[in-house]
PDB file of C-alpha atoms in Angstrom:
ATOM      1  CA  MET A  73      88.037  25.663 124.470  1.00 48.00           C
ATOM      2  CA  SER A  74      91.571  26.518 125.490  1.00 52.00           C
ATOM      3  CA  ALA A  75      94.542  24.261 124.778  1.00 57.00           C
ATOM      4  CA  GLN A  76      97.617  24.497 126.998  1.00 52.00           C
ATOM      5  CA  LEU A  77     100.944  23.951 125.189  1.00 62.00           C
ATOM      6  CA  ASP A  78     103.235  24.503 128.174  1.00 69.00           C
ATOM      7  CA  ASP A  79     103.169  26.549 131.369  1.00 73.00           C
ATOM      8  CA  ALA A  80     103.360  29.822 129.436  1.00 84.00           C
ATOM      9  CA  THR A  81     101.729  29.152 126.052  1.00 87.00           C
ATOM     10  CA  TRP A  82      98.177  28.259 125.050  1.00 91.00           C
ATOM     11  CA  PHE A  83      95.478  28.608 122.378  1.00 95.00           C
ATOM     12  CA  ARG A  84      92.073  30.102 123.064  1.00 96.00           C
ATOM     13  CA  PRO A  85      89.141  31.552 121.148  1.00 98.00           C
ATOM     14  CA  MET A  86      89.744  35.105 119.983  1.00 98.00           C
ATOM     15  CA  ARG A  87      87.630  37.754 121.731  1.00 98.00           C
ATOM     16  CA  PHE A  88      86.623  41.239 120.647  1.00 98.00           C
ATOM     17  CA  ALA A  89      88.862  42.506 123.479  1.00 98.00           C
ATOM     18  CA  ASP A  90      91.850  40.990 121.610  1.00 98.00           C
ATOM     19  CA  LEU A  91      91.361  43.071 118.479  1.00 98.00           C
ATOM     20  CA  ASP A  92      93.663  45.955 119.470  1.00 98.00           C
ATOM     21  CA  ARG A  93      96.589  43.537 119.877  1.00 98.00           C
ATOM     22  CA  VAL A  94      95.642  41.418 116.851  1.00 98.00           C
ATOM     23  CA  VAL A  95      95.346  44.466 114.585  1.00 98.00           C
ATOM     24  CA  ALA A  96      98.659  45.863 115.912  1.00 98.00           C
ATOM     25  CA  ILE A  97     100.430  42.603 114.999  1.00 98.00           C
ATOM     26  CA  GLU A  98      98.678  42.494 111.621  1.00 97.00           C
ATOM     27  CA  GLU A  99      99.660  46.080 110.775  1.00 98.00           C
ATOM     28  CA  HIS A 100     103.278  45.410 111.753  1.00 97.00           C
ATOM     29  CA  LEU A 101     103.492  42.313 109.553  1.00 95.00           C
ATOM     30  CA  TYR A 102     101.790  43.326 106.317  1.00 93.00           C
ATOM     31  CA  THR A 103     101.731  46.196 103.855  1.00 92.00           C
ATOM     32  CA  HIS A 104      98.034  45.442 103.237  1.00 94.00           C
ATOM     33  CA  PRO A 105      96.775  44.111 106.579  1.00 96.00           C
ATOM     34  CA  TRP A 106      93.372  42.831 107.525  1.00 97.00           C
ATOM     35  CA  THR A 107      91.333  45.556 109.192  1.00 97.00           C
ATOM     36  CA  ARG A 108      89.642  45.536 112.570  1.00 98.00           C
ATOM     37  CA  GLY A 109      86.424  45.150 110.577  1.00 98.00           C
ATOM     38  CA  ASN A 110      87.723  41.982 108.885  1.00 98.00           C
ATOM     39  CA  PHE A 111      88.457  40.396 112.251  1.00 98.00           C
ATOM     40  CA  SER A 112      85.231  41.655 113.809  1.00 98.00           C
ATOM     41  CA  ASP A 113      83.207  40.304 110.870  1.00 98.00           C
ATOM     42  CA  SER A 114      84.939  36.918 111.251  1.00 98.00           C
ATOM     43  CA  LEU A 115      84.034  36.789 114.934  1.00 98.00           C
ATOM     44  CA  HIS A 116      80.418  37.791 114.217  1.00 98.00           C
ATOM     45  CA  ALA A 117      80.202  35.168 111.447  1.00 98.00           C
ATOM     46  CA  GLY A 118      81.200  32.442 113.876  1.00 97.00           C
ATOM     47  CA  TYR A 119      84.444  31.538 112.143  1.00 98.00           C
ATOM     48  CA  ARG A 120      86.959  29.679 114.264  1.00 98.00           C
ATOM     49  CA  CYS A 121      89.120  32.608 115.353  1.00 98.00           C
ATOM     50  CA  ARG A 122      91.907  31.630 117.735  1.00 98.00           C
ATOM     51  CA  THR A 123      94.785  33.313 119.479  1.00 98.00           C
ATOM     52  CA  LEU A 124      98.106  31.956 120.639  1.00 97.00           C
ATOM     53  CA  GLU A 125      99.127  33.485 123.958  1.00 96.00           C
ATOM     54  CA  ARG A 126     102.535  33.431 125.574  1.00 94.00           C
ATOM     55  CA  PHE A 127     102.821  34.670 129.171  1.00 93.00           C
ATOM     56  CA  GLY A 128      99.326  36.159 128.833  1.00 93.00           C
ATOM     57  CA  VAL A 129     100.107  38.199 125.691  1.00 96.00           C
ATOM     58  CA  VAL A 130      98.647  37.428 122.269  1.00 97.00           C
ATOM     59  CA  VAL A 131     101.582  36.565 119.977  1.00 97.00           C
ATOM     60  CA  GLY A 132      99.712  34.817 117.188  1.00 98.00           C
ATOM     61  CA  TYR A 133      96.264  34.304 115.762  1.00 98.00           C
ATOM     62  CA  GLY A 134      94.337  32.803 112.932  1.00 98.00           C
ATOM     63  CA  VAL A 135      90.930  32.564 111.324  1.00 98.00           C
ATOM     64  CA  LEU A 136      89.404  29.361 109.965  1.00 98.00           C
ATOM     65  CA  MET A 137      86.162  29.179 108.010  1.00 98.00           C
ATOM     66  CA  THR A 138      84.516  25.758 107.840  1.00 97.00           C
ATOM     67  CA  GLY A 139      81.843  24.365 105.575  1.00 93.00           C
ATOM     68  CA  PRO A 140      80.604  20.958 104.518  1.00 89.00           C
ATOM     69  CA  ASP A 141      83.638  18.677 104.113  1.00 95.00           C
ATOM     70  CA  GLU A 142      86.181  21.495 103.862  1.00 97.00           C
ATOM     71  CA  ALA A 143      87.832  24.354 105.713  1.00 98.00           C
ATOM     72  CA  HIS A 144      89.588  27.496 104.554  1.00 98.00           C
ATOM     73  CA  LEU A 145      92.425  29.021 106.579  1.00 98.00           C
ATOM     74  CA  LEU A 146      91.894  32.739 106.004  1.00 98.00           C
ATOM     75  CA  ASN A 147      94.650  34.148 108.208  1.00 98.00           C
ATOM     76  CA  LEU A 148      97.537  32.764 110.242  1.00 98.00           C
ATOM     77  CA  SER A 149     100.034  35.209 111.725  1.00 97.00           C
ATOM     78  CA  ILE A 150     102.764  35.247 114.355  1.00 97.00           C
ATOM     79  CA  ALA A 151     104.194  38.449 115.882  1.00 97.00           C
ATOM     80  CA  VAL A 152     107.647  39.306 114.544  1.00 96.00           C
ATOM     81  CA  GLU A 153     109.277  39.173 117.977  1.00 95.00           C
ATOM     82  CA  VAL A 154     108.455  35.453 118.382  1.00 95.00           C
ATOM     83  CA  GLN A 155     108.771  34.203 114.800  1.00 94.00           C
ATOM     84  CA  ARG A 156     111.024  31.249 113.957  1.00 92.00           C
ATOM     85  CA  ARG A 157     110.334  29.522 117.286  1.00 92.00           C
ATOM     86  CA  GLY A 158     107.796  26.977 116.050  1.00 92.00           C
ATOM     87  CA  TYR A 159     104.675  28.932 116.996  1.00 94.00           C
ATOM     88  CA  GLY A 160     103.480  29.207 113.399  1.00 95.00           C
ATOM     89  CA  ARG A 161     103.600  25.447 113.033  1.00 95.00           C
ATOM     90  CA  MET A 162     101.820  24.967 116.383  1.00 94.00           C
ATOM     91  CA  LEU A 163      99.043  27.301 115.278  1.00 96.00           C
ATOM     92  CA  LEU A 164      98.786  25.628 111.869  1.00 97.00           C
ATOM     93  CA  VAL A 165      98.491  22.173 113.452  1.00 96.00           C
ATOM     94  CA  HIS A 166      95.875  23.538 115.863  1.00 96.00           C
ATOM     95  CA  PHE A 167      93.789  24.795 112.944  1.00 97.00           C
ATOM     96  CA  MET A 168      94.123  21.471 111.123  1.00 97.00           C
ATOM     97  CA  GLU A 169      92.778  19.768 114.259  1.00 96.00           C
ATOM     98  CA  LEU A 170      89.881  22.240 114.444  1.00 97.00           C
ATOM     99  CA  ALA A 171      89.099  21.550 110.781  1.00 98.00           C
ATOM    100  CA  ARG A 172      89.063  17.786 111.405  1.00 97.00           C
ATOM    101  CA  GLU A 173      86.789  18.254 114.427  1.00 96.00           C
ATOM    102  CA  ALA A 174      84.404  20.246 112.207  1.00 96.00           C
ATOM    103  CA  GLY A 175      84.228  17.331 109.764  1.00 97.00           C
ATOM    104  CA  ALA A 176      86.436  18.807 107.059  1.00 98.00           C
ATOM    105  CA  ARG A 177      88.233  16.395 104.771  1.00 98.00           C
ATOM    106  CA  SER A 178      90.415  19.110 103.214  1.00 98.00           C
ATOM    107  CA  ILE A 179      91.789  22.454 104.306  1.00 98.00           C
ATOM    108  CA  TYR A 180      92.653  25.203 101.808  1.00 98.00           C
ATOM    109  CA  LEU A 181      94.600  28.445 102.002  1.00 98.00           C
ATOM    110  CA  GLU A 182      96.108  31.136  99.810  1.00 98.00           C
ATOM    111  CA  VAL A 183      99.656  32.385 100.200  1.00 97.00           C
ATOM    112  CA  ARG A 184     101.702  35.001  98.387  1.00 95.00           C
ATOM    113  CA  PRO A 185     104.411  33.549  96.108  1.00 95.00           C
ATOM    114  CA  SER A 186     106.802  36.015  97.764  1.00 92.00           C
ATOM    115  CA  ASN A 187     106.099  34.567 101.245  1.00 93.00           C
ATOM    116  CA  LEU A 188     108.708  31.818 101.061  1.00 94.00           C
ATOM    117  CA  VAL A 189     108.754  31.154 104.817  1.00 92.00           C
ATOM    118  CA  ALA A 190     104.994  30.488 104.928  1.00 95.00           C
ATOM    119  CA  ARG A 191     105.079  28.388 101.761  1.00 96.00           C
ATOM    120  CA  ASP A 192     107.832  26.239 103.256  1.00 96.00           C
ATOM    121  CA  LEU A 193     105.881  25.833 106.522  1.00 95.00           C
ATOM    122  CA  TYR A 194     102.762  24.732 104.657  1.00 97.00           C
ATOM    123  CA  ARG A 195     104.683  22.301 102.426  1.00 97.00           C
ATOM    124  CA  ARG A 196     106.420  20.722 105.432  1.00 96.00           C
ATOM    125  CA  ASP A 197     103.015  20.102 106.987  1.00 95.00           C
ATOM    126  CA  GLY A 198     101.592  18.353 103.952  1.00 96.00           C
ATOM    127  CA  PHE A 199     100.008  21.147 101.931  1.00 98.00           C
ATOM    128  CA  ARG A 200     100.390  20.978  98.179  1.00 98.00           C
ATOM    129  CA  GLU A 201     100.004  23.695  95.566  1.00 97.00           C
ATOM    130  CA  ILE A 202      96.852  23.184  93.516  1.00 98.00           C
ATOM    131  CA  GLY A 203      96.362  26.468  91.678  1.00 98.00           C
ATOM    132  CA  ILE A 204      96.969  30.170  91.241  1.00 98.00           C
ATOM    133  CA  ARG A 205      94.573  33.078  91.803  1.00 97.00           C
ATOM    134  CA  ARG A 206      95.791  35.827  89.502  1.00 97.00           C
ATOM    135  CA  GLY A 207      96.019  39.316  91.017  1.00 94.00           C
ATOM    136  CA  TYR A 208      94.521  38.139  94.311  1.00 94.00           C
ATOM    137  CA  TYR A 209      96.530  40.259  96.761  1.00 94.00           C
ATOM    138  CA  PRO A 210      97.073  44.019  96.752  1.00 89.00           C
ATOM    139  CA  ALA A 211     100.778  44.832  96.569  1.00 88.00           C
ATOM    140  CA  LEU A 212     102.901  47.952  96.726  1.00 87.00           C
ATOM    141  CA  THR A 213     103.176  47.927  92.933  1.00 88.00           C
ATOM    142  CA  GLY A 214      99.810  46.654  91.727  1.00 91.00           C
ATOM    143  CA  ARG A 215      98.638  43.135  92.525  1.00 95.00           C
ATOM    144  CA  GLU A 216     100.280  39.833  93.468  1.00 94.00           C
ATOM    145  CA  ASP A 217      99.036  36.361  92.649  1.00 96.00           C
ATOM    146  CA  ALA A 218      98.063  33.863  95.326  1.00 97.00           C
ATOM    147  CA  ILE A 219      99.142  30.238  95.390  1.00 98.00           C
ATOM    148  CA  VAL A 220      96.230  28.044  96.431  1.00 98.00           C
ATOM    149  CA  MET A 221      97.277  25.159  98.644  1.00 98.00           C
ATOM    150  CA  GLU A 222      95.367  22.128  99.914  1.00 98.00           C
ATOM    151  CA  HIS A 223      95.924  19.582 102.653  1.00 98.00           C
ATOM    152  CA  LYS A 224      93.862  16.393 102.713  1.00 98.00           C
ATOM    153  CA  LEU A 225      92.835  15.688 106.286  1.00 96.00           C
TER     154      LEU A 225
END
């Protein structure tokens, strides 16, 4: 399934051939990025891995795991050069639609407390904070907590 947003932008399933670009974006964005193996494992597991392309170049991606009645957004990232243009929100909404189609009634995610831009995006789209996972993320100086967020679909 591929969803066209405009003449130059669309969503499509992630392919193994995309991993060089996806990993390059990931490594540019994060001090502790997902590895090629993390993405490859997600594809092999049948998770809903999607890319956002603009003019034929992957500029965003995400990974959604679904189960009975719920979904978990494991990764959602937009390349630095196209951030703050609404693509993160487009990708988030796309994943919420995929979760609904899979029969999920709720979607969950974790986000770093220090990632204020992402937290604001999620709040604006109806996510609410429901808990904390202590020491969840590796950080430059030890570990960082994760805020657990939920959106009722």
